CSV table of C-alpha atoms in Angstrom, one decimal:
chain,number,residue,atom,x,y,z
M,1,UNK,CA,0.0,0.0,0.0
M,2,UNK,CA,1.2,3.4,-1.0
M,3,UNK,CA,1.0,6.2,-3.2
M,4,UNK,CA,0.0,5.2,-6.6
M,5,UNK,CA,1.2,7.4,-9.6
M,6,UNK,CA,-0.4,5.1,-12.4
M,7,UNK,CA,-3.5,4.3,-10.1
M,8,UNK,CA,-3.9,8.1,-9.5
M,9,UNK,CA,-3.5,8.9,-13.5
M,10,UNK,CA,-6.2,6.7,-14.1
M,11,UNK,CA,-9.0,7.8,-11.7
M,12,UNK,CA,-8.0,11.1,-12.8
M,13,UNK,CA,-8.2,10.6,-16.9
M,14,UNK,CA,-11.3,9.2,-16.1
M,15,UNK,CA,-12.4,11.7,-13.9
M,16,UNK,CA,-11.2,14.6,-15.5
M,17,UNK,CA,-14.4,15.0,-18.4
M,18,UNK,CA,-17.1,15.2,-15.7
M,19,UNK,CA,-15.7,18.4,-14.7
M,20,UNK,CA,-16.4,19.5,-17.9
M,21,UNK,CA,-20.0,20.1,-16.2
M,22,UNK,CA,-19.0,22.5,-13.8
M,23,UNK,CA,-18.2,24.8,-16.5
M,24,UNK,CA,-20.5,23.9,-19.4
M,25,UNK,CA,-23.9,22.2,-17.6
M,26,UNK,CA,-26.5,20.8,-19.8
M,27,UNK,CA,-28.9,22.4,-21.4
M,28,UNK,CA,-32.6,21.3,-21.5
M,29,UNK,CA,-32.5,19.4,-18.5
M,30,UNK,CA,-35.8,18.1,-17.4
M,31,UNK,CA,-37.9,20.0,-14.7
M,32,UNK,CA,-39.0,17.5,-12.1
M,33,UNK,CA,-35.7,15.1,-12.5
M,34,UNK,CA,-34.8,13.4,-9.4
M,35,UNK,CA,-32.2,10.6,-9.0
M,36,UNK,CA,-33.3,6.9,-9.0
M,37,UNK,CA,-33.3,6.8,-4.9
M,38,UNK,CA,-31.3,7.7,-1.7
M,39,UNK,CA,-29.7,4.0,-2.0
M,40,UNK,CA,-28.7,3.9,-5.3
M,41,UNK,CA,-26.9,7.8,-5.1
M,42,UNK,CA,-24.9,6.8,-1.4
M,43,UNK,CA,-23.7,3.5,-3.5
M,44,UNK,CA,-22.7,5.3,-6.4
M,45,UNK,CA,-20.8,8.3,-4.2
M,46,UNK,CA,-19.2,5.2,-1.9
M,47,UNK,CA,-18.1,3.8,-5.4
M,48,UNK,CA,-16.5,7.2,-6.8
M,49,UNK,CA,-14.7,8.1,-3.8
M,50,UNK,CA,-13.9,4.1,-3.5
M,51,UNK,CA,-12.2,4.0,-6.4
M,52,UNK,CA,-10.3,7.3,-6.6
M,53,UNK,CA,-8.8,6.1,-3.5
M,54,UNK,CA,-8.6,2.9,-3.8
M,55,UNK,CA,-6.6,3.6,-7.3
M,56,UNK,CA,-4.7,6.6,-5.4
M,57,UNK,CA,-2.6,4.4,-2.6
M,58,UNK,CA,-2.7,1.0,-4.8
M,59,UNK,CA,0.7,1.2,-5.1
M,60,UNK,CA,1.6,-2.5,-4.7
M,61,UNK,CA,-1.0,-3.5,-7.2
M,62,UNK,CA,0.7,-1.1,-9.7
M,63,UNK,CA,4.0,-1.0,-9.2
M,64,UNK,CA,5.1,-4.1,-11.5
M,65,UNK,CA,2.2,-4.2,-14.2
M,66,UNK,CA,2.7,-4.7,-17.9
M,67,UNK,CA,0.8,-2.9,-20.4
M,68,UNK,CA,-1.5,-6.0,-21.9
M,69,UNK,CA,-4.8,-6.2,-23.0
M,70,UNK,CA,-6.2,-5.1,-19.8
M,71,UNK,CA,-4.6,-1.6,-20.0
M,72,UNK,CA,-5.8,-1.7,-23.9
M,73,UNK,CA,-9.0,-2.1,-23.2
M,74,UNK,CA,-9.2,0.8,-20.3
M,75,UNK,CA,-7.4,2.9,-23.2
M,76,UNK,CA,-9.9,2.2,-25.4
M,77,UNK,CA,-12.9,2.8,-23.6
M,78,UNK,CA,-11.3,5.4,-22.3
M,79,UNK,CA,-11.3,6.7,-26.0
M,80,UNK,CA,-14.5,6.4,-26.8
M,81,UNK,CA,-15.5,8.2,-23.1
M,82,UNK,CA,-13.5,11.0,-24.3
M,83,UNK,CA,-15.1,10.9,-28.1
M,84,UNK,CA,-18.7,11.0,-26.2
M,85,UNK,CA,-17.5,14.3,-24.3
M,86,UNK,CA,-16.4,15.8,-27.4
M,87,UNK,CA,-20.2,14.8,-29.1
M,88,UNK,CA,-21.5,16.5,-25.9
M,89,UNK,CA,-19.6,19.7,-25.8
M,90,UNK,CA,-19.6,20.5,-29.6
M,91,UNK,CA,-23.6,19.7,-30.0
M,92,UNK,CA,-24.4,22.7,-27.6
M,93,UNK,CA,-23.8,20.7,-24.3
M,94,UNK,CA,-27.7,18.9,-25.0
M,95,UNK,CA,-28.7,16.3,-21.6
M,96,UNK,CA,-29.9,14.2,-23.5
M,97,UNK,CA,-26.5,13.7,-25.3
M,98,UNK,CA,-25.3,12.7,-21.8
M,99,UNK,CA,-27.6,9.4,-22.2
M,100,UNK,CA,-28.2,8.7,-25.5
M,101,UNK,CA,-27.3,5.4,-26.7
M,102,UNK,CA,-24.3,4.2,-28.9
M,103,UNK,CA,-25.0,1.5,-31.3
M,104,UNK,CA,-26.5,-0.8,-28.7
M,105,UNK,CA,-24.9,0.8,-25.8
M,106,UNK,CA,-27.3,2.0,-23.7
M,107,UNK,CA,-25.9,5.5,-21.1
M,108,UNK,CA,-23.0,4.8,-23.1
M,109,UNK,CA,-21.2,7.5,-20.7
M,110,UNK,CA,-21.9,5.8,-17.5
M,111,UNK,CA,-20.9,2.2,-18.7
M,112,UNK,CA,-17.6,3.2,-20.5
M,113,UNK,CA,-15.5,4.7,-17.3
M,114,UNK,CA,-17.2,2.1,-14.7
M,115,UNK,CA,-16.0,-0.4,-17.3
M,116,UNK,CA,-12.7,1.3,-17.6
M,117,UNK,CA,-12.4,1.0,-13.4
M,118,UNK,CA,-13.4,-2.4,-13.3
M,119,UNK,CA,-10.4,-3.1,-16.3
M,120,UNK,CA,-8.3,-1.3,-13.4
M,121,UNK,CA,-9.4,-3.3,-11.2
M,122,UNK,CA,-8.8,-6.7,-13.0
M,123,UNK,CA,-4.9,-4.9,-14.5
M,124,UNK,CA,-4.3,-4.0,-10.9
M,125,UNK,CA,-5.7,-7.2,-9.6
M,126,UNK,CA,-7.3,-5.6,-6.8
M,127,UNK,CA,-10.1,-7.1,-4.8
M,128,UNK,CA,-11.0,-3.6,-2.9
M,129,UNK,CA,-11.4,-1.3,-5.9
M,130,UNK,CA,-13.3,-4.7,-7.7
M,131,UNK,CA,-15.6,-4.2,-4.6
M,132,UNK,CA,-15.6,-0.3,-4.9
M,133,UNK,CA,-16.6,-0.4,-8.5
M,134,UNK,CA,-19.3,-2.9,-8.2
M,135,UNK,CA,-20.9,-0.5,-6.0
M,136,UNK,CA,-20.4,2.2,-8.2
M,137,UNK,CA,-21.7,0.3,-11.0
M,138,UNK,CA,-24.5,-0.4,-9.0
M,139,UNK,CA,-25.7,3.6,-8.4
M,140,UNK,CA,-24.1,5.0,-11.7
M,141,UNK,CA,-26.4,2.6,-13.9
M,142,UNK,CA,-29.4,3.1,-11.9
M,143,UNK,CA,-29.4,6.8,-11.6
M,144,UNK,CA,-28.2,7.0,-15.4
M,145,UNK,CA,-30.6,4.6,-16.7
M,146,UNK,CA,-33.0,6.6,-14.5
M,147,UNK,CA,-32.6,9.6,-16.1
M,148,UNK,CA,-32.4,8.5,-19.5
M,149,UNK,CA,-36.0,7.4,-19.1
M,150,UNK,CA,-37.2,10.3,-17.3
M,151,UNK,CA,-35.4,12.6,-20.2
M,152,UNK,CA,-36.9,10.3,-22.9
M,153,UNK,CA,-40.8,10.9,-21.4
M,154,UNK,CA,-40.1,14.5,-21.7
């Protein structure tokens, strides 16, 4: 256990496009939208802060890794996160770009980074953040599918 440069790089890559909402919300959000439930919010805010963490003092579970397909597969979903962010931003920052569905990916933008932790997880080989992103996979799928519907009535 310790400080974990290339566990910290990855929460944060991950990370870093959500704070693209700070400075650019979404526009036409839905009056009336509320998250899926009290349960499914605390277990995705135990998951995010789980695996930012987790990923930040992992350094025994990263300090000897090889790139391999494991670390290719975080890269590329990582990829197409960021090419979802891009759609976002450049068609006028629309909420219902932050759920639409790719191909037959459905909230495309919360699968792709919980994906990309759980790739972590498995490259890292790390039971904790394993644990940390089922329960973030758990609230970030129910709150996003959540509001995909809700957006979709409107």
């Amino acid at each position: 256990m310790g400080f974990s440069l290339i566990g910290t790089l990855i929460a944060m890559v991950i990370l870093a496009p959500s704070l693209l909402m700070i400075k650019f919300p979404p526009n036409h959000v839905p009056s009336g939208l509320k998250d899926a439930g009290i349960v499914y919010t605390l277990l995705e805010r135990v998951g995010q802060l789980g695996c930012i963490a987790i990923l930040a003092i992992s350094k025994d579970n990263f300090e000897n890794v090889e790139f391999g397909i494991w670390a290719a597969l975080i890269f590329v979903f990582i990829t197409i996160y960021y090419g979802l962010w891009i759609r976002y931003m450049v068609k006028g920052q629309q909420f219902r770009l932050l759920w639409a569905p790719l191909l037959f990916l459905p909230i495309p933008m919360a699968v792709l980074p919980v994906c990309a932790f759980g790739f972590a997880a498995i490259w890292g080989r790390s039971f904790w953040l394993g644990i940390a992103v089922v329960c973030l996979a758990i609230g970030h799928f129910a709150n996003s599918w959540h509001s995909y519907q809700y957006s979709k009535g409107q």
